JSON list of C-alpha atoms in Angstrom, two decimals:
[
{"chain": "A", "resi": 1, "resn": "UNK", "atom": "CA", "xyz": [45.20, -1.74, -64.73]},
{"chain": "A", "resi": 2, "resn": "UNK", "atom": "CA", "xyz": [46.75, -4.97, -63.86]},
{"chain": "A", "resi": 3, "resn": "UNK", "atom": "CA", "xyz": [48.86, -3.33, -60.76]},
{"chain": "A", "resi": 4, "resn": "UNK", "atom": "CA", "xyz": [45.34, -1.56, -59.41]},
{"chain": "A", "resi": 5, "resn": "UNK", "atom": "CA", "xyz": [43.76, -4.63, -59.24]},
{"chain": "A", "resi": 6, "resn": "UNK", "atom": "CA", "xyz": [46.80, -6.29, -57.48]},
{"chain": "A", "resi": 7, "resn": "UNK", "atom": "CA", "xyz": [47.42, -3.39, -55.02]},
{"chain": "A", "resi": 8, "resn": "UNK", "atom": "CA", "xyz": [42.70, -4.05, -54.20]},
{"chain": "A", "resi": 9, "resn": "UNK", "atom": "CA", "xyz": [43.85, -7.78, -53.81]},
{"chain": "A", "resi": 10, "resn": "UNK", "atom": "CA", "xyz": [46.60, -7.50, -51.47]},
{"chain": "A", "resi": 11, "resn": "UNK", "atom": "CA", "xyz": [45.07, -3.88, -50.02]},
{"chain": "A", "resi": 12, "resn": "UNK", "atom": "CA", "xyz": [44.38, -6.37, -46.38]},
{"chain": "A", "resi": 13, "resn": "UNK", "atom": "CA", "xyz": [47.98, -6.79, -46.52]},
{"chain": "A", "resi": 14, "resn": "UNK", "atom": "CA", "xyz": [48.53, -3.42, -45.91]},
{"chain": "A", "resi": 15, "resn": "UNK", "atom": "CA", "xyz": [45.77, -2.78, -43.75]},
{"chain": "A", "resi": 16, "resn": "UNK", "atom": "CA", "xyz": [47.22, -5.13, -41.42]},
{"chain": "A", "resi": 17, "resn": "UNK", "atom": "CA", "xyz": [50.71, -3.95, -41.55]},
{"chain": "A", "resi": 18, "resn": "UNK", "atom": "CA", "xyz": [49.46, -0.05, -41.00]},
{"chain": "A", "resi": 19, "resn": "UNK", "atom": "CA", "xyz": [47.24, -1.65, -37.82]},
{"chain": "A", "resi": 20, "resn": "UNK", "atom": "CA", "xyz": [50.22, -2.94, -36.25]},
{"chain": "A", "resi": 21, "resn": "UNK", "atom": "CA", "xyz": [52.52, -0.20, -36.24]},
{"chain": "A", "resi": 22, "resn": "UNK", "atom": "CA", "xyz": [50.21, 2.42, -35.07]},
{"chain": "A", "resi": 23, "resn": "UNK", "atom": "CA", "xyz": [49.14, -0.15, -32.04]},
{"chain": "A", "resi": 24, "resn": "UNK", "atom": "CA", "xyz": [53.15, -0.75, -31.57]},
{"chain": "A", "resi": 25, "resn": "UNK", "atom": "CA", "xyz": [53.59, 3.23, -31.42]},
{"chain": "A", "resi": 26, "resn": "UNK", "atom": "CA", "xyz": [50.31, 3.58, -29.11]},
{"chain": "A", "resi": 27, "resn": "UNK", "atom": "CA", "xyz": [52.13, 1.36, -26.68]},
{"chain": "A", "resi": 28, "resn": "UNK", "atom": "CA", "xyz": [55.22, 3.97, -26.51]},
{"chain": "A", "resi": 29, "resn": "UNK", "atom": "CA", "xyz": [53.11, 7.05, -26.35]},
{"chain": "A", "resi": 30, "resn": "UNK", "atom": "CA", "xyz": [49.84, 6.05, -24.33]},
{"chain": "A", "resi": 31, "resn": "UNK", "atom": "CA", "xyz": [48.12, 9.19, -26.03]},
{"chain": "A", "resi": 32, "resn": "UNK", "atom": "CA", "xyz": [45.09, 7.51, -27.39]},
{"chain": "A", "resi": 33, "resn": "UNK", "atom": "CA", "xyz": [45.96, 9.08, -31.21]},
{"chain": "A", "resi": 34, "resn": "UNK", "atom": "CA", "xyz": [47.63, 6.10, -32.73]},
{"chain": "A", "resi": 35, "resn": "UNK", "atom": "CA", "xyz": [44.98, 3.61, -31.13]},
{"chain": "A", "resi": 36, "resn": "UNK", "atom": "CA", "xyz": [42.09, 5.80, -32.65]},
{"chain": "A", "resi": 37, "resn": "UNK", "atom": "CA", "xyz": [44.21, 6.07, -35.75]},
{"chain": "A", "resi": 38, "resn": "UNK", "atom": "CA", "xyz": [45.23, 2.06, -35.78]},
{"chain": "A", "resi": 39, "resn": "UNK", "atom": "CA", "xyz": [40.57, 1.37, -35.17]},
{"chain": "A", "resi": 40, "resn": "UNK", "atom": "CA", "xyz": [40.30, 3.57, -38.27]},
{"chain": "A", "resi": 41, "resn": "UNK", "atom": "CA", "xyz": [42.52, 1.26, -39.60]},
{"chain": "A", "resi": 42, "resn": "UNK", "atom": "CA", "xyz": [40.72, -1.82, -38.29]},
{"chain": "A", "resi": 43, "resn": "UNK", "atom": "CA", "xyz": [37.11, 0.11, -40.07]},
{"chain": "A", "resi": 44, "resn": "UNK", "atom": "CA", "xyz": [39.72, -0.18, -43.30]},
{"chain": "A", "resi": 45, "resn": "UNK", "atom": "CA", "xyz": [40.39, -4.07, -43.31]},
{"chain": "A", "resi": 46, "resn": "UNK", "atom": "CA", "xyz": [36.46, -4.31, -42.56]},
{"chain": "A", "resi": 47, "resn": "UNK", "atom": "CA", "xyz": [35.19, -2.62, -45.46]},
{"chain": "A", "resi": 48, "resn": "UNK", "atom": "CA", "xyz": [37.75, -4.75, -47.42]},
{"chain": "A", "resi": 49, "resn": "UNK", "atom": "CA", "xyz": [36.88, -7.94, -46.67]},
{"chain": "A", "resi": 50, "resn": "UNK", "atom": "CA", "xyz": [33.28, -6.81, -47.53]},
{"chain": "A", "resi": 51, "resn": "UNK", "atom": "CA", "xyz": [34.35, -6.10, -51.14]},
{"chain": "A", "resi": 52, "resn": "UNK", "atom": "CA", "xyz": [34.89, -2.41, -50.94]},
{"chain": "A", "resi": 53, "resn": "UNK", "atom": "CA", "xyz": [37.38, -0.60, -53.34]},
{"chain": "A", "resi": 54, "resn": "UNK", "atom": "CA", "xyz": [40.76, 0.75, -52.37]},
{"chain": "A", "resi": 55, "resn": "UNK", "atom": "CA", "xyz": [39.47, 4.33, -52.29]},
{"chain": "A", "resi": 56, "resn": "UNK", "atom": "CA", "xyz": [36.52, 3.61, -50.19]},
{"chain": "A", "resi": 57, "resn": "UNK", "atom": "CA", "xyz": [38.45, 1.46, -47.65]},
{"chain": "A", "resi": 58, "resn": "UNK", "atom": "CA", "xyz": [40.57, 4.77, -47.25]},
{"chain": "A", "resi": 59, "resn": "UNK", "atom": "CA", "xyz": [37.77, 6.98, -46.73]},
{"chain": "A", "resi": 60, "resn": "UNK", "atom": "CA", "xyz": [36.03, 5.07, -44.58]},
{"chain": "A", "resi": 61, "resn": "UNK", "atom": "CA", "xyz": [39.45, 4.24, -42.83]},
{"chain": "A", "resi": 62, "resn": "UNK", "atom": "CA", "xyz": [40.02, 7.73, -42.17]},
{"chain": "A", "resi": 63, "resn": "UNK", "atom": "CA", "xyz": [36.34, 8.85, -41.11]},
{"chain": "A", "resi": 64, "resn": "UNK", "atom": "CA", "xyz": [35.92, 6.42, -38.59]},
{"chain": "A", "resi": 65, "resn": "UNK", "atom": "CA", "xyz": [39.76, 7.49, -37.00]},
{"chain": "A", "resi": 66, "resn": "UNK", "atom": "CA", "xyz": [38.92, 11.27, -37.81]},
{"chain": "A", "resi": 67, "resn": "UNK", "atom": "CA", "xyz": [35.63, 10.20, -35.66]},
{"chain": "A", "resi": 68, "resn": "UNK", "atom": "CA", "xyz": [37.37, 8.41, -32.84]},
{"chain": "A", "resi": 69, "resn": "UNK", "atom": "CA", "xyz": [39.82, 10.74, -32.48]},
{"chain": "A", "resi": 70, "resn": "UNK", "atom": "CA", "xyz": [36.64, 13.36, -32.17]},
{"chain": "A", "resi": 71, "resn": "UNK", "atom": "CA", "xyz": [34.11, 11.38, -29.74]},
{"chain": "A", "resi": 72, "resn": "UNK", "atom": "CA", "xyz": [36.65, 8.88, -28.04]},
{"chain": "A", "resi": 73, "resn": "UNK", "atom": "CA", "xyz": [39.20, 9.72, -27.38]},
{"chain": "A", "resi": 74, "resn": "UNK", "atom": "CA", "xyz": [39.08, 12.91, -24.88]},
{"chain": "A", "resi": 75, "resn": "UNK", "atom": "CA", "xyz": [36.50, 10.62, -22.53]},
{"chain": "A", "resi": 76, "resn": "UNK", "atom": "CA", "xyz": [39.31, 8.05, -22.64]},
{"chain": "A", "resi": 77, "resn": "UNK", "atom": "CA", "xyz": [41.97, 10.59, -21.61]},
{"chain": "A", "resi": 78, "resn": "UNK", "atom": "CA", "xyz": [39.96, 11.88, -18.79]},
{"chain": "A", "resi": 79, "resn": "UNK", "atom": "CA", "xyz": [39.77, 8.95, -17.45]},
{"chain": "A", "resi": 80, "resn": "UNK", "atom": "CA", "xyz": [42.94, 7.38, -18.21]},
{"chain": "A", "resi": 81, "resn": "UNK", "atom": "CA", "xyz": [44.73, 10.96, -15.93]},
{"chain": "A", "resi": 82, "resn": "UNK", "atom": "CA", "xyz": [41.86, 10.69, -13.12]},
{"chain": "A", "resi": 83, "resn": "UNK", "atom": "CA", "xyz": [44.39, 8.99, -10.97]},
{"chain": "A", "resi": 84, "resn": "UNK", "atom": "CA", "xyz": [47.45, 11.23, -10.87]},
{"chain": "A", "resi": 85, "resn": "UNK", "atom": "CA", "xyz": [48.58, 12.95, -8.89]},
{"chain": "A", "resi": 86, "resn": "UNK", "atom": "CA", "xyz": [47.63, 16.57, -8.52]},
{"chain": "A", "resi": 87, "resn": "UNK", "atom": "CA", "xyz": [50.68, 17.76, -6.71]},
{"chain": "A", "resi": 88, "resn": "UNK", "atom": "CA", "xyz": [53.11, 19.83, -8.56]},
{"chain": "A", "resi": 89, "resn": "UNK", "atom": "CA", "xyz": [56.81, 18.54, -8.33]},
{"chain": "A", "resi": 90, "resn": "UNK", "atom": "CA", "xyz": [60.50, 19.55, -9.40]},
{"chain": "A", "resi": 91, "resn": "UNK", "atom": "CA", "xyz": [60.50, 23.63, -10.63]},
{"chain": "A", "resi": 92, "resn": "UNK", "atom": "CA", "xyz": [56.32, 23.51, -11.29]},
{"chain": "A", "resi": 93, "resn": "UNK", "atom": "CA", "xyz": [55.88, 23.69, -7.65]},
{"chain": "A", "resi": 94, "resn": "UNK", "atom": "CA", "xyz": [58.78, 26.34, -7.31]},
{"chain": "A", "resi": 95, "resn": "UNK", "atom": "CA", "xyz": [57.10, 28.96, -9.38]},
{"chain": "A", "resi": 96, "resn": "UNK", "atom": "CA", "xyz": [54.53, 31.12, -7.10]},
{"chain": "A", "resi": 97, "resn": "UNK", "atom": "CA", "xyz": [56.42, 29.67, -3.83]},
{"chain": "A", "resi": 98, "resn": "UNK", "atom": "CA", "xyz": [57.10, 32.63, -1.53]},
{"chain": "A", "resi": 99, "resn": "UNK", "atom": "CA", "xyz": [60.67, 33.09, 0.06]},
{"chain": "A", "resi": 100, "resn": "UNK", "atom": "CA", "xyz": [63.04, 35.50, 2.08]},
{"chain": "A", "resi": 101, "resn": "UNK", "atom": "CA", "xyz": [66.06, 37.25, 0.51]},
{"chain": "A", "resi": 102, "resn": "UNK", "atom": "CA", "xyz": [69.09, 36.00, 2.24]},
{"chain": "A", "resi": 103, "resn": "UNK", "atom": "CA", "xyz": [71.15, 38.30, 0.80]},
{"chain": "A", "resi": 104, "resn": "UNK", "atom": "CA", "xyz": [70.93, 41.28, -1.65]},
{"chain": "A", "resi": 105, "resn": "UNK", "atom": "CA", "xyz": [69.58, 40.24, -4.94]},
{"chain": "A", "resi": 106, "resn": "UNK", "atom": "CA", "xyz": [69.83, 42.09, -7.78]},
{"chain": "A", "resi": 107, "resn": "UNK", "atom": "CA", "xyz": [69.59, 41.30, -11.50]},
{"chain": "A", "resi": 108, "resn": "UNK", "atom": "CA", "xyz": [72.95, 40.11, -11.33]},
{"chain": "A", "resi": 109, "resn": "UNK", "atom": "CA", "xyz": [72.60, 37.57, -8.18]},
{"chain": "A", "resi": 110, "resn": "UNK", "atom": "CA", "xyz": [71.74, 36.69, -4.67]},
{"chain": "A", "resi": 111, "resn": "UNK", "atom": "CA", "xyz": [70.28, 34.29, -2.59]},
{"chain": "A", "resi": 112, "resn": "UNK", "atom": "CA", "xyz": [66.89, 33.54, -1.03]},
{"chain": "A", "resi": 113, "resn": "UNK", "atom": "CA", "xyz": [65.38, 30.99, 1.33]},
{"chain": "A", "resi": 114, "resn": "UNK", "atom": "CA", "xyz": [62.29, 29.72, -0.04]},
{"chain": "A", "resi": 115, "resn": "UNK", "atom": "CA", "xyz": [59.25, 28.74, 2.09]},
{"chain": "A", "resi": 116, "resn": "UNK", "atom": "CA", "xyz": [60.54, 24.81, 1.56]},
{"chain": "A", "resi": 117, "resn": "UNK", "atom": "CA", "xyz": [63.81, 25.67, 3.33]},
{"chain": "A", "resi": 118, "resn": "UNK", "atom": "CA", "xyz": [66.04, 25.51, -0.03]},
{"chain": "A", "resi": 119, "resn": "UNK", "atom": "CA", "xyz": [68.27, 28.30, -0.07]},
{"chain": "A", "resi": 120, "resn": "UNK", "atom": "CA", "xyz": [68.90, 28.97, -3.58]},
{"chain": "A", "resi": 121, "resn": "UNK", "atom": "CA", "xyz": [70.66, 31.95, -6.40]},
{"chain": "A", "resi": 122, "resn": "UNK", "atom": "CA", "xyz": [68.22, 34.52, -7.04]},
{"chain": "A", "resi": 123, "resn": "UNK", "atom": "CA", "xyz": [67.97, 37.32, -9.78]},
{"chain": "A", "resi": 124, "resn": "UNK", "atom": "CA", "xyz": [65.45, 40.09, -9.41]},
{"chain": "A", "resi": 125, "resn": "UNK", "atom": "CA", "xyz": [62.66, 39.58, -12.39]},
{"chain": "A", "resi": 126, "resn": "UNK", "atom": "CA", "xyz": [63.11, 43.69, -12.57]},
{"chain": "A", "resi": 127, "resn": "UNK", "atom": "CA", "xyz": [65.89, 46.01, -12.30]},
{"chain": "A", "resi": 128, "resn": "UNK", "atom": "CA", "xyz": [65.87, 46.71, -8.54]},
{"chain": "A", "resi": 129, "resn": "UNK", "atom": "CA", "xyz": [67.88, 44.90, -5.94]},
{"chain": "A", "resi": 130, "resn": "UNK", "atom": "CA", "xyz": [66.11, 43.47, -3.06]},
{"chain": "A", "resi": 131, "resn": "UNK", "atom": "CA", "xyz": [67.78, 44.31, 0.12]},
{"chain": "A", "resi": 132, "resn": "UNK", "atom": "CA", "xyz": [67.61, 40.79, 2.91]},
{"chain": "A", "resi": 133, "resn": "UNK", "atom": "CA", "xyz": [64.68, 40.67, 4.97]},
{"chain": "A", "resi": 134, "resn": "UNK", "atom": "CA", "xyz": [62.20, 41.00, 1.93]},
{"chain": "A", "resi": 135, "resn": "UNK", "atom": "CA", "xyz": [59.41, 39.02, 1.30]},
{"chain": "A", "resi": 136, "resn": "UNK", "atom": "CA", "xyz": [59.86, 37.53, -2.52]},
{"chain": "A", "resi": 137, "resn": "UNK", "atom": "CA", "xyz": [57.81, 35.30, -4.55]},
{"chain": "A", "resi": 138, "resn": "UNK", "atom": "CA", "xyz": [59.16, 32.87, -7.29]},
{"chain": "A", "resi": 139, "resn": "UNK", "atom": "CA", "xyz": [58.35, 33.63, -10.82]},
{"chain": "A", "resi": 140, "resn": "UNK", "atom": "CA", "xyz": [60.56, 32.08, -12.73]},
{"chain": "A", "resi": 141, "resn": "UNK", "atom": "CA", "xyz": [63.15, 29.19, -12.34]},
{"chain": "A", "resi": 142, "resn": "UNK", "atom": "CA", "xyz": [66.27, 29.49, -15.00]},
{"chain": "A", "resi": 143, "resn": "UNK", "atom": "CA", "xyz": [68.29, 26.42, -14.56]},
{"chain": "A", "resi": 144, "resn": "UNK", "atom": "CA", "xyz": [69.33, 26.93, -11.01]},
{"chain": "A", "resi": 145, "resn": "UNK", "atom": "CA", "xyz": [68.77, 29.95, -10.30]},
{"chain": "A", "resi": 146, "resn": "UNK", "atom": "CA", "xyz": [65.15, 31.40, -9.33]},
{"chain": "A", "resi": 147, "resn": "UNK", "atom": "CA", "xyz": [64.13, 34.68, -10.75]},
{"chain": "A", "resi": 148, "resn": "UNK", "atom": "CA", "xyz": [62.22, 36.44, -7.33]},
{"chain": "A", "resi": 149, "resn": "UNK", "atom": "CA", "xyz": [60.39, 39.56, -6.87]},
{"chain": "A", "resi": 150, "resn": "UNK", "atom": "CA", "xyz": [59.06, 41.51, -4.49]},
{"chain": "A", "resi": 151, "resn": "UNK", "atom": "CA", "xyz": [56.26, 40.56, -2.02]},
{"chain": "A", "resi": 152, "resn": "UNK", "atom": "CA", "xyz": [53.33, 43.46, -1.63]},
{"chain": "A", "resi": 153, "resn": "UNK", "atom": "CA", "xyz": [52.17, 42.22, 1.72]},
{"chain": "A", "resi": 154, "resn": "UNK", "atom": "CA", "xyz": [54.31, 40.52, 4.44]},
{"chain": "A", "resi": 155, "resn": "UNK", "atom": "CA", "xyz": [52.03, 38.91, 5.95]},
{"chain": "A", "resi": 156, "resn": "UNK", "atom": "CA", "xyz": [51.64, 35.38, 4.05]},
{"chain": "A", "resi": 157, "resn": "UNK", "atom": "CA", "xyz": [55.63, 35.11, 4.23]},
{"chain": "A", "resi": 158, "resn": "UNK", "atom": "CA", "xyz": [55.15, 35.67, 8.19]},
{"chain": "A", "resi": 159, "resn": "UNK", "atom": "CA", "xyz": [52.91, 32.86, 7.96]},
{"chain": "A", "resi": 160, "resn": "UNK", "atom": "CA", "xyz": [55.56, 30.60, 6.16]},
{"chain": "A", "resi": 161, "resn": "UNK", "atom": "CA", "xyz": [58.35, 31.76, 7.96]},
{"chain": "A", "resi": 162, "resn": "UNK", "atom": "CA", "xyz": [56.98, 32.38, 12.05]},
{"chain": "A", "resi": 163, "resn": "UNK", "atom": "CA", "xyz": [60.07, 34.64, 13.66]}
]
């Protein structure tokens, strides 16, 4: 009984340590958990210092986090990514990009000139080789190599790539 009412004694002790490291991790991760997680933690120390037991600092500890994480923190994260940038970089703005085969590409290899002016190893996503001169789109990007297939209609690539 003696250790109980030591652990309720020292319980801010605690509360204080757990606060810290999950505002230290929210500073690494900028997700908004650990902050929502670290203001449970804050509701914790309250109800402690108000002469609450151990087992209703942890309940109310973890509703007002569970809450948070709930009501706050998607609003936050909305606004927090309202600034960046919508372009798509690196492979994410590969995939869908239409291209040209350069030469034949078949599931094996090939090459294509993409509507950026890489020229880059191609497989065909299917079984079929695509002769040069075909209109391809990107579907895939493995490594350094993009997997292509055929264009239905020519006329977008003509747009991308005027004769």
């Amino acid at each position: 009984m003696e250790l109980i009412q030591n652990i309720e004694q020292f319980a801010w002790i605690g509360w204080i340590v757990l606060i810290l490291v999950f505002f230290t991790i929210e500073t690494l991760t900028l997700e908004m958990t650990f902050l929502m997680l670290g203001l449970g933690g804050v509701a914790g120390l309250a109800s402690d210092f108000a002469g609450a037991p151990l087992w209703l600092q942890v309940i109310i500890a973890a509703a007002v986090a569970a809450l948070l994480l709930l009501v706050l923190r998607p609003p936050l994260l909305r606004r927090l990514r309202r600034g960046e940038d919508p372009a798509l970089s690196n492979i994410d703005a590969l995939r869908g990009m239409l291209g040209v085969v350069v030469s034949t590409v078949g599931p094996m290899g090939g090459q294509v000139r993409l509507a950026n002016g890489e020229t880059w190893t191609a497989r065909a996503a299917t079984a079929i080789e695509i002769t040069p001169g075909v209109a391809v789109t990107v579907t895939l990007i493995d490594g350094a190599t993009a997997i292509v297939q055929p264009v239905e209609t020519t006329q977008a690539i003509q747009e991308d790539f005027p004769a």
